[in-house]
PDB file of C-alpha atoms in Angstrom:
ATOM      1  CA  MET A  29     218.044 296.788  51.077  1.00  0.00           C
ATOM      2  CA  PHE A  30     215.370 294.873  49.114  1.00  0.00           C
ATOM      3  CA  PHE A  31     217.985 292.888  47.169  1.00  0.00           C
ATOM      4  CA  LEU A  32     219.977 292.189  50.351  1.00  0.00           C
ATOM      5  CA  ILE A  33     216.889 290.703  52.024  1.00  0.00           C
ATOM      6  CA  GLY A  34     216.198 288.733  48.854  1.00  0.00           C
ATOM      7  CA  SER A  35     219.709 287.285  48.884  1.00  0.00           C
ATOM      8  CA  ILE A  36     219.360 286.266  52.544  1.00  0.00           C
ATOM      9  CA  ILE A  37     215.974 284.564  52.139  1.00  0.00           C
ATOM     10  CA  LEU A  38     216.782 282.796  48.866  1.00  0.00           C
ATOM     11  CA  THR A  39     220.187 281.543  50.033  1.00  0.00           C
ATOM     12  CA  SER A  40     218.647 280.254  53.268  1.00  0.00           C
ATOM     13  CA  TYR A  41     216.021 278.460  51.202  1.00  0.00           C
ATOM     14  CA  LEU A  42     218.784 276.573  49.383  1.00  0.00           C
ATOM     15  CA  THR A  43     220.235 275.157  52.609  1.00  0.00           C
ATOM     16  CA  LEU A  44     216.807 274.283  53.984  1.00  0.00           C
ATOM     17  CA  SER A  45     215.804 272.558  50.734  1.00  0.00           C
ATOM     18  CA  PHE A  46     218.456 269.876  51.217  1.00  0.00           C
ATOM     19  CA  LYS A  47     216.546 268.607  54.253  1.00  0.00           C
ATOM     20  CA  VAL A  48     213.453 268.179  52.066  1.00  0.00           C
ATOM     21  CA  VAL A  49     215.503 266.371  49.407  1.00  0.00           C
ATOM     22  CA  GLU A  50     216.822 264.062  52.126  1.00  0.00           C
ATOM     23  CA  ARG A  51     213.338 263.269  53.423  1.00  0.00           C
ATOM     24  CA  TYR A  52     212.171 262.178  49.980  1.00  0.00           C
ATOM     25  CA  ARG A  53     215.399 260.198  49.441  1.00  0.00           C
ATOM     26  CA  ILE A  54     216.253 262.007  46.231  1.00  0.00           C
ATOM     27  CA  SER A  55     219.873 261.951  45.053  1.00  0.00           C
ATOM     28  CA  ILE A  56     221.531 265.136  46.289  1.00  0.00           C
ATOM     29  CA  PHE A  57     224.072 265.082  43.460  1.00  0.00           C
ATOM     30  CA  GLN A  58     221.426 264.708  40.755  1.00  0.00           C
ATOM     31  CA  THR A  59     219.383 267.485  42.344  1.00  0.00           C
ATOM     32  CA  ILE A  60     222.420 269.773  42.307  1.00  0.00           C
ATOM     33  CA  VAL A  61     223.158 269.004  38.643  1.00  0.00           C
ATOM     34  CA  PHE A  62     219.617 269.839  37.503  1.00  0.00           C
ATOM     35  CA  ASN A  63     219.631 272.847  39.809  1.00  0.00           C
ATOM     36  CA  TYR A  64     222.280 274.393  37.553  1.00  0.00           C
ATOM     37  CA  VAL A  65     220.318 273.515  34.433  1.00  0.00           C
ATOM     38  CA  ALA A  66     217.437 275.398  36.062  1.00  0.00           C
ATOM     39  CA  CYS A  67     219.738 278.343  36.854  1.00  0.00           C
ATOM     40  CA  VAL A  68     220.689 278.678  33.177  1.00  0.00           C
ATOM     41  CA  THR A  69     217.032 278.399  32.148  1.00  0.00           C
ATOM     42  CA  ALA A  70     215.872 280.955  34.728  1.00  0.00           C
ATOM     43  CA  GLY A  71     218.626 283.398  33.816  1.00  0.00           C
ATOM     44  CA  SER A  72     217.915 283.145  30.101  1.00  0.00           C
ATOM     45  CA  VAL A  73     214.162 283.624  30.573  1.00  0.00           C
ATOM     46  CA  PHE A  74     214.757 286.523  32.964  1.00  0.00           C
ATOM     47  CA  SER A  75     217.098 288.308  30.549  1.00  0.00           C
ATOM     48  CA  GLY A  76     214.950 287.466  27.513  1.00  0.00           C
ATOM     49  CA  TYR A  77     217.713 285.676  25.593  1.00  0.00           C
ATOM     50  CA  PHE A  78     220.474 283.102  25.921  1.00  0.00           C
ATOM     51  CA  PRO A  79     223.545 285.294  26.429  1.00  0.00           C
ATOM     52  CA  ILE A  80     226.308 282.761  25.680  1.00  0.00           C
ATOM     53  CA  ASN A  81     227.759 282.954  22.168  1.00  0.00           C
ATOM     54  CA  THR A  82     231.109 282.646  20.366  1.00  0.00           C
ATOM     55  CA  ASN A  83     232.240 286.004  21.756  1.00  0.00           C
ATOM     56  CA  THR A  84     231.777 284.735  25.306  1.00  0.00           C
ATOM     57  CA  PHE A  85     234.898 282.544  25.101  1.00  0.00           C
ATOM     58  CA  SER A  86     237.133 285.549  24.393  1.00  0.00           C
ATOM     59  CA  GLN A  87     235.866 287.637  27.312  1.00  0.00           C
ATOM     60  CA  PRO A  88     238.454 288.424  30.033  1.00  0.00           C
ATOM     61  CA  TRP A  89     236.104 287.031  32.684  1.00  0.00           C
ATOM     62  CA  PHE A  90     235.465 283.703  30.895  1.00  0.00           C
ATOM     63  CA  LYS A  91     238.123 281.737  32.819  1.00  0.00           C
ATOM     64  CA  TRP A  92     236.719 283.113  36.074  1.00  0.00           C
ATOM     65  CA  ALA A  93     233.233 281.949  35.060  1.00  0.00           C
ATOM     66  CA  LEU A  94     234.593 278.428  34.481  1.00  0.00           C
ATOM     67  CA  LEU A  95     236.351 278.458  37.848  1.00  0.00           C
ATOM     68  CA  MET A  96     233.207 279.766  39.512  1.00  0.00           C
ATOM     69  CA  GLY A  97     231.160 276.998  37.886  1.00  0.00           C
ATOM     70  CA  CYS A  98     233.530 274.325  39.218  1.00  0.00           C
ATOM     71  CA  SER A  99     233.370 275.956  42.662  1.00  0.00           C
ATOM     72  CA  PHE A 100     229.574 276.085  42.570  1.00  0.00           C
ATOM     73  CA  ILE A 101     229.072 272.371  42.020  1.00  0.00           C
ATOM     74  CA  ALA A 102     231.806 271.357  44.495  1.00  0.00           C
ATOM     75  CA  ILE A 103     230.606 273.648  47.296  1.00  0.00           C
ATOM     76  CA  PHE A 104     226.944 272.833  46.752  1.00  0.00           C
ATOM     77  CA  ASN A 105     227.707 269.138  47.201  1.00  0.00           C
ATOM     78  CA  ILE A 106     229.600 269.881  50.422  1.00  0.00           C
ATOM     79  CA  VAL A 107     226.695 272.019  51.681  1.00  0.00           C
ATOM     80  CA  GLY A 108     224.201 269.286  50.855  1.00  0.00           C
ATOM     81  CA  PHE A 109     226.207 266.529  52.533  1.00  0.00           C
ATOM     82  CA  THR A 110     226.897 268.669  55.609  1.00  0.00           C
ATOM     83  CA  THR A 111     223.213 269.571  55.908  1.00  0.00           C
ATOM     84  CA  GLN A 112     222.158 265.931  55.756  1.00  0.00           C
ATOM     85  CA  LYS A 113     224.807 264.647  58.165  1.00  0.00           C
ATOM     86  CA  LEU A 114     225.184 267.511  60.662  1.00  0.00           C
ATOM     87  CA  GLY A 115     222.035 269.634  60.252  1.00  0.00           C
ATOM     88  CA  VAL A 116     220.935 272.931  58.700  1.00  0.00           C
ATOM     89  CA  ALA A 117     222.366 275.132  61.458  1.00  0.00           C
ATOM     90  CA  VAL A 118     225.838 273.580  61.258  1.00  0.00           C
ATOM     91  CA  ALA A 119     225.943 273.762  57.448  1.00  0.00           C
ATOM     92  CA  SER A 120     224.741 277.358  57.399  1.00  0.00           C
ATOM     93  CA  VAL A 121     227.116 278.480  60.126  1.00  0.00           C
ATOM     94  CA  ALA A 122     230.144 276.737  58.623  1.00  0.00           C
ATOM     95  CA  ASN A 123     229.277 278.206  55.242  1.00  0.00           C
ATOM     96  CA  LYS A 124     228.807 281.767  56.418  1.00  0.00           C
ATOM     97  CA  LEU A 125     231.543 281.831  59.040  1.00  0.00           C
ATOM     98  CA  SER A 126     233.723 282.127  55.927  1.00  0.00           C
ATOM     99  CA  MET A 127     232.800 285.826  55.778  1.00  0.00           C
ATOM    100  CA  VAL A 128     236.125 286.416  57.544  1.00  0.00           C
ATOM    101  CA  ILE A 129     238.008 285.567  54.341  1.00  0.00           C
ATOM    102  CA  PRO A 130     236.369 288.141  52.000  1.00  0.00           C
ATOM    103  CA  PHE A 131     236.354 290.646  54.875  1.00  0.00           C
ATOM    104  CA  VAL A 132     240.154 290.478  55.102  1.00  0.00           C
ATOM    105  CA  PHE A 133     240.567 290.541  51.327  1.00  0.00           C
ATOM    106  CA  SER A 134     238.377 293.668  51.089  1.00  0.00           C
ATOM    107  CA  PHE A 135     240.951 295.643  53.053  1.00  0.00           C
ATOM    108  CA  TRP A 136     243.903 294.104  51.239  1.00  0.00           C
ATOM    109  CA  LEU A 137     242.623 294.326  47.646  1.00  0.00           C
ATOM    110  CA  TYR A 138     240.398 297.405  47.759  1.00  0.00           C
ATOM    111  CA  ASN A 139     241.827 299.449  50.648  1.00  0.00           C
ATOM    112  CA  GLU A 140     238.405 299.721  52.249  1.00  0.00           C
ATOM    113  CA  LYS A 141     238.252 301.646  55.503  1.00  0.00           C
ATOM    114  CA  SER A 142     238.026 299.758  58.773  1.00  0.00           C
ATOM    115  CA  THR A 143     236.540 301.051  62.007  1.00  0.00           C
ATOM    116  CA  LEU A 144     236.656 299.818  65.576  1.00  0.00           C
ATOM    117  CA  LEU A 145     232.917 299.099  65.492  1.00  0.00           C
ATOM    118  CA  LYS A 146     233.260 296.996  62.329  1.00  0.00           C
ATOM    119  CA  LEU A 147     236.080 294.988  63.855  1.00  0.00           C
ATOM    120  CA  LEU A 148     234.084 294.535  67.050  1.00  0.00           C
ATOM    121  CA  GLY A 149     231.117 293.433  64.939  1.00  0.00           C
ATOM    122  CA  ILE A 150     233.243 290.813  63.181  1.00  0.00           C
ATOM    123  CA  VAL A 151     234.473 289.458  66.524  1.00  0.00           C
ATOM    124  CA  MET A 152     230.895 289.303  67.784  1.00  0.00           C
ATOM    125  CA  ALA A 153     229.837 287.643  64.531  1.00  0.00           C
ATOM    126  CA  LEU A 154     232.430 284.905  64.942  1.00  0.00           C
ATOM    127  CA  ALA A 155     231.262 284.310  68.504  1.00  0.00           C
ATOM    128  CA  ALA A 156     227.639 284.312  67.325  1.00  0.00           C
ATOM    129  CA  VAL A 157     228.120 281.733  64.588  1.00  0.00           C
ATOM    130  CA  TYR A 158     230.079 279.480  66.966  1.00  0.00           C
ATOM    131  CA  LEU A 159     227.301 279.632  69.554  1.00  0.00           C
ATOM    132  CA  THR A 160     224.671 279.018  66.873  1.00  0.00           C
ATOM    133  CA  MET A 161     226.618 275.953  65.677  1.00  0.00           C
ATOM    134  CA  LYS A 162     227.022 274.515  69.191  1.00  0.00           C
ATOM    135  CA  GLN A 163     225.025 271.290  69.286  1.00  0.00           C
ATOM    136  CA  PRO A 164     222.217 270.926  71.869  1.00  0.00           C
ATOM    137  CA  SER A 165     222.945 268.613  74.784  1.00  0.00           C
ATOM    138  CA  ALA A 166     220.376 266.121  73.459  1.00  0.00           C
ATOM    139  CA  LYS A 167     222.662 265.382  70.531  1.00  0.00           C
ATOM    140  CA  GLU A 168     225.926 265.348  72.403  1.00  0.00           C
ATOM    141  CA  GLY A 169     225.596 261.656  73.173  1.00  0.00           C
ATOM    142  CA  LYS A 170     225.459 260.720  69.487  1.00  0.00           C
ATOM    143  CA  PRO A 171     228.848 259.729  68.080  1.00  0.00           C
ATOM    144  CA  VAL A 172     230.041 261.889  65.197  1.00  0.00           C
ATOM    145  CA  SER A 173     232.682 260.598  62.832  1.00  0.00           C
ATOM    146  CA  LYS A 174     235.878 262.630  62.907  1.00  0.00           C
ATOM    147  CA  TRP A 175     235.831 262.613  59.121  1.00  0.00           C
ATOM    148  CA  LEU A 176     232.477 264.405  59.140  1.00  0.00           C
ATOM    149  CA  LEU A 177     234.038 267.224  61.155  1.00  0.00           C
ATOM    150  CA  VAL A 178     236.252 267.936  58.133  1.00  0.00           C
ATOM    151  CA  LEU A 179     233.169 269.019  56.177  1.00  0.00           C
ATOM    152  CA  PRO A 180     232.609 272.333  58.028  1.00  0.00           C
ATOM    153  CA  VAL A 181     236.298 273.194  57.589  1.00  0.00           C
ATOM    154  CA  MET A 182     236.131 272.486  53.853  1.00  0.00           C
ATOM    155  CA  LEU A 183     232.957 274.524  53.649  1.00  0.00           C
ATOM    156  CA  PHE A 184     234.544 277.427  55.514  1.00  0.00           C
ATOM    157  CA  ILE A 185     237.576 277.670  53.220  1.00  0.00           C
ATOM    158  CA  SER A 186     235.847 277.022  49.895  1.00  0.00           C
ATOM    159  CA  SER A 187     232.877 279.311  50.544  1.00  0.00           C
ATOM    160  CA  GLY A 188     235.127 282.133  51.756  1.00  0.00           C
ATOM    161  CA  LEU A 189     237.282 281.932  48.635  1.00  0.00           C
ATOM    162  CA  LEU A 190     234.149 281.825  46.436  1.00  0.00           C
ATOM    163  CA  ASP A 191     232.746 284.996  48.054  1.00  0.00           C
ATOM    164  CA  THR A 192     236.135 286.658  47.565  1.00  0.00           C
ATOM    165  CA  MET A 193     236.206 285.616  43.905  1.00  0.00           C
ATOM    166  CA  ILE A 194     232.677 286.902  43.294  1.00  0.00           C
ATOM    167  CA  LYS A 195     233.643 290.298  44.687  1.00  0.00           C
ATOM    168  CA  TYR A 196     236.917 290.391  42.714  1.00  0.00           C
ATOM    169  CA  VAL A 197     235.253 289.563  39.394  1.00  0.00           C
ATOM    170  CA  GLU A 198     232.378 291.975  40.061  1.00  0.00           C
ATOM    171  CA  GLN A 199     234.839 294.769  40.824  1.00  0.00           C
ATOM    172  CA  LYS A 200     237.282 294.122  37.976  1.00  0.00           C
ATOM    173  CA  PHE A 201     235.261 292.800  35.035  1.00  0.00           C
ATOM    174  CA  LEU A 202     231.504 293.231  35.423  1.00  0.00           C
ATOM    175  CA  ASN A 203     229.013 295.976  34.638  1.00  0.00           C
ATOM    176  CA  GLU A 204     225.288 296.176  33.931  1.00  0.00           C
ATOM    177  CA  SER A 205     225.736 294.997  30.335  1.00  0.00           C
ATOM    178  CA  ASN A 206     227.679 291.783  31.020  1.00  0.00           C
ATOM    179  CA  ASN A 207     226.565 290.908  34.560  1.00  0.00           C
ATOM    180  CA  ASN A 208     223.966 288.363  33.461  1.00  0.00           C
ATOM    181  CA  GLU A 209     226.167 286.906  30.729  1.00  0.00           C
ATOM    182  CA  TYR A 210     228.880 286.135  33.267  1.00  0.00           C
ATOM    183  CA  LEU A 211     226.459 284.631  35.776  1.00  0.00           C
ATOM    184  CA  ILE A 212     224.749 282.353  33.243  1.00  0.00           C
ATOM    185  CA  THR A 213     228.133 281.262  31.847  1.00  0.00           C
ATOM    186  CA  ALA A 214     229.225 280.237  35.354  1.00  0.00           C
ATOM    187  CA  PHE A 215     225.991 278.301  35.911  1.00  0.00           C
ATOM    188  CA  ALA A 216     226.250 276.692  32.444  1.00  0.00           C
ATOM    189  CA  SER A 217     229.788 275.475  33.169  1.00  0.00           C
ATOM    190  CA  ALA A 218     228.585 273.950  36.459  1.00  0.00           C
ATOM    191  CA  ALA A 219     225.679 272.289  34.635  1.00  0.00           C
ATOM    192  CA  CYS A 220     227.944 270.849  31.896  1.00  0.00           C
ATOM    193  CA  ILE A 221     230.438 269.467  34.421  1.00  0.00           C
ATOM    194  CA  GLY A 222     227.612 267.982  36.469  1.00  0.00           C
ATOM    195  CA  LEU A 223     225.845 266.375  33.499  1.00  0.00           C
ATOM    196  CA  VAL A 224     229.079 264.738  32.326  1.00  0.00           C
ATOM    197  CA  LEU A 225     229.771 263.336  35.807  1.00  0.00           C
ATOM    198  CA  LEU A 226     226.164 262.188  36.166  1.00  0.00           C
ATOM    199  CA  ALA A 227     226.282 260.416  32.786  1.00  0.00           C
ATOM    200  CA  ILE A 228     229.450 258.592  33.858  1.00  0.00           C
ATOM    201  CA  LEU A 229     227.885 257.539  37.167  1.00  0.00           C
ATOM    202  CA  VAL A 230     224.709 256.265  35.488  1.00  0.00           C
ATOM    203  CA  ILE A 231     226.546 254.434  32.673  1.00  0.00           C
ATOM    204  CA  THR A 232     228.897 252.725  35.135  1.00  0.00           C
ATOM    205  CA  GLY A 233     225.953 251.742  37.322  1.00  0.00           C
ATOM    206  CA  LYS A 234     227.128 253.721  40.345  1.00  0.00           C
ATOM    207  CA  GLN A 235     223.898 255.740  40.373  1.00  0.00           C
ATOM    208  CA  LYS A 236     220.390 255.112  39.105  1.00  0.00           C
ATOM    209  CA  PHE A 237     218.753 258.054  37.399  1.00  0.00           C
ATOM    210  CA  ASP A 238     215.877 259.538  39.406  1.00  0.00           C
ATOM    211  CA  TYR A 239     213.446 261.702  37.422  1.00  0.00           C
ATOM    212  CA  ARG A 240     212.366 263.356  40.694  1.00  0.00           C
ATOM    213  CA  ALA A 241     215.791 265.014  40.782  1.00  0.00           C
ATOM    214  CA  ILE A 242     214.747 267.114  37.781  1.00  0.00           C
ATOM    215  CA  ILE A 243     211.739 268.474  39.689  1.00  0.00           C
ATOM    216  CA  ALA A 244     213.789 269.002  42.840  1.00  0.00           C
ATOM    217  CA  GLY A 245     216.587 270.606  40.813  1.00  0.00           C
ATOM    218  CA  PHE A 246     214.283 273.206  39.324  1.00  0.00           C
ATOM    219  CA  ALA A 247     212.681 273.850  42.730  1.00  0.00           C
ATOM    220  CA  VAL A 248     216.172 274.615  44.046  1.00  0.00           C
ATOM    221  CA  GLY A 249     217.709 276.151  40.923  1.00  0.00           C
ATOM    222  CA  ILE A 250     215.347 279.025  40.207  1.00  0.00           C
ATOM    223  CA  PRO A 251     215.795 280.540  43.712  1.00  0.00           C
ATOM    224  CA  ASN A 252     219.526 279.748  43.478  1.00  0.00           C
ATOM    225  CA  TYR A 253     219.929 281.878  40.348  1.00  0.00           C
ATOM    226  CA  PHE A 254     218.164 284.852  41.900  1.00  0.00           C
ATOM    227  CA  SER A 255     220.099 284.516  45.182  1.00  0.00           C
ATOM    228  CA  ILE A 256     223.396 285.080  43.334  1.00  0.00           C
ATOM    229  CA  TRP A 257     221.832 287.739  41.114  1.00  0.00           C
ATOM    230  CA  CYS A 258     220.601 289.648  44.187  1.00  0.00           C
ATOM    231  CA  LEU A 259     224.054 289.418  45.792  1.00  0.00           C
ATOM    232  CA  LEU A 260     225.766 290.836  42.695  1.00  0.00           C
ATOM    233  CA  VAL A 261     223.242 293.706  42.579  1.00  0.00           C
ATOM    234  CA  VAL A 262     223.877 294.521  46.238  1.00  0.00           C
ATOM    235  CA  LEU A 263     227.667 294.446  45.769  1.00  0.00           C
ATOM    236  CA  LYS A 264     227.320 296.819  42.819  1.00  0.00           C
ATOM    237  CA  GLN A 265     225.041 299.172  44.782  1.00  0.00           C
ATOM    238  CA  TYR A 266     227.508 299.288  47.694  1.00  0.00           C
ATOM    239  CA  ALA A 267     230.718 298.946  45.708  1.00  0.00           C
ATOM    240  CA  GLY A 268     232.880 300.685  48.318  1.00  0.00           C
ATOM    241  CA  ASN A 269     231.534 298.820  51.313  1.00  0.00           C
ATOM    242  CA  SER A 270     231.718 295.092  50.565  1.00  0.00           C
ATOM    243  CA  SER A 271     233.473 294.538  53.911  1.00  0.00           C
ATOM    244  CA  ALA A 272     230.102 295.348  55.515  1.00  0.00           C
ATOM    245  CA  ILE A 273     227.680 293.919  52.930  1.00  0.00           C
ATOM    246  CA  ILE A 274     229.132 290.401  52.776  1.00  0.00           C
ATOM    247  CA  PRO A 275     229.182 289.915  56.586  1.00  0.00           C
ATOM    248  CA  ILE A 276     225.652 291.320  56.915  1.00  0.00           C
ATOM    249  CA  ASN A 277     224.446 289.009  54.154  1.00  0.00           C
ATOM    250  CA  ASN A 278     226.131 285.977  55.717  1.00  0.00           C
ATOM    251  CA  MET A 279     224.982 286.699  59.255  1.00  0.00           C
ATOM    252  CA  GLY A 280     221.436 287.238  58.016  1.00  0.00           C
ATOM    253  CA  ILE A 281     221.549 283.820  56.348  1.00  0.00           C
ATOM    254  CA  VAL A 282     222.816 282.174  59.552  1.00  0.00           C
ATOM    255  CA  LEU A 283     220.059 283.814  61.596  1.00  0.00           C
ATOM    256  CA  PHE A 284     217.232 283.102  59.152  1.00  0.00           C
ATOM    257  CA  SER A 285     218.345 279.506  58.436  1.00  0.00           C
ATOM    258  CA  ALA A 286     218.653 278.615  62.112  1.00  0.00           C
ATOM    259  CA  VAL A 287     215.208 279.994  62.969  1.00  0.00           C
ATOM    260  CA  MET A 288     213.510 278.354  59.962  1.00  0.00           C
ATOM    261  CA  ALA A 289     215.213 274.994  60.665  1.00  0.00           C
ATOM    262  CA  TRP A 290     213.828 275.208  64.201  1.00  0.00           C
ATOM    263  CA  ILE A 291     210.311 276.027  62.927  1.00  0.00           C
ATOM    264  CA  LEU A 292     210.111 273.690  59.918  1.00  0.00           C
ATOM    265  CA  PHE A 293     212.279 270.712  60.861  1.00  0.00           C
ATOM    266  CA  ARG A 294     212.218 270.935  64.657  1.00  0.00           C
ATOM    267  CA  GLU A 295     216.003 271.103  64.810  1.00  0.00           C
ATOM    268  CA  LYS A 296     216.579 271.659  68.512  1.00  0.00           C
ATOM    269  CA  LEU A 297     218.149 274.946  69.544  1.00  0.00           C
ATOM    270  CA  SER A 298     219.563 275.279  73.058  1.00  0.00           C
ATOM    271  CA  ILE A 299     219.847 278.418  75.155  1.00  0.00           C
ATOM    272  CA  VAL A 300     223.414 278.689  73.853  1.00  0.00           C
ATOM    273  CA  ASN A 301     222.122 278.569  70.262  1.00  0.00           C
ATOM    274  CA  TRP A 302     219.558 281.295  70.936  1.00  0.00           C
ATOM    275  CA  THR A 303     222.276 283.388  72.600  1.00  0.00           C
ATOM    276  CA  GLY A 304     224.240 283.130  69.362  1.00  0.00           C
ATOM    277  CA  ILE A 305     221.237 284.189  67.294  1.00  0.00           C
ATOM    278  CA  ILE A 306     220.618 287.244  69.498  1.00  0.00           C
ATOM    279  CA  LEU A 307     224.326 288.096  69.419  1.00  0.00           C
ATOM    280  CA  SER A 308     224.256 287.909  65.613  1.00  0.00           C
ATOM    281  CA  LEU A 309     221.686 290.730  65.508  1.00  0.00           C
ATOM    282  CA  SER A 310     224.050 292.966  67.468  1.00  0.00           C
ATOM    283  CA  ALA A 311     226.920 291.985  65.181  1.00  0.00           C
ATOM    284  CA  ILE A 312     224.903 292.890  62.082  1.00  0.00           C
ATOM    285  CA  ALA A 313     224.105 296.317  63.542  1.00  0.00           C
ATOM    286  CA  LEU A 314     227.762 297.044  64.347  1.00  0.00           C
ATOM    287  CA  ILE A 315     229.018 295.928  60.940  1.00  0.00           C
ATOM    288  CA  ALA A 316     226.283 297.810  59.090  1.00  0.00           C
ATOM    289  CA  TYR A 317     226.640 301.120  60.894  1.00  0.00           C
ATOM    290  CA  GLY A 318     230.279 300.956  62.029  1.00  0.00           C
TER     291      GLY A 318
END
């Protein structure tokens, strides 16, 4: 339970941090790149050594780590842009509504048992995240580009597939001895891809390097590493019940992010939004104990 709470709080922190980055007008892309440098640093310090070596490239999970690294940097950019343009609540909800995808795959790939209460909890969860995402009437008059509405859809699909991939790799390839090696390899691949792209953007004059992005990146990256680490620990602890753990984790993030955005950034929540938050608590209980 401790690691589950840790995953919820740390992942919520990541979404909320993009609002701070926006306020200080720091490049979101540069922050994300240095965030992954920080993830590699934090993971290496935490484990006491740098786990990547020549043997890493021959590991059966290596290609999955590369794919995960590419997914990390792509999804994080979508999360950041969605947060800045549509708000913390919308980004968090669109991100974690994707729990439906790994939930379905859990039954298909691992033959996990379903119950009526779990299914009811999922239905309630979907209703809850929709209500939480519903914009307050004060914002309804503001025009929103139709192209921006594509962002939550992209976030839904990509995040759901990433959660499914994390569970698949954890189940098929990982154990206590190689867990950290895999995670740091994935972060290192994201960092390398990001640094190459950043160098191209700076050299071509499309972006100006901002040293503040290094500070912001480390402020985001250290919690980011431990958010994924906590999630992998929880999935290992409850190996036969990922269909419950992933939805609980995602709903907890939606709930915590929405409340903290309301407290810290005064993002307005309507009665409909609060109804969704309350409904999410009921959904978590049904999924957890169903």
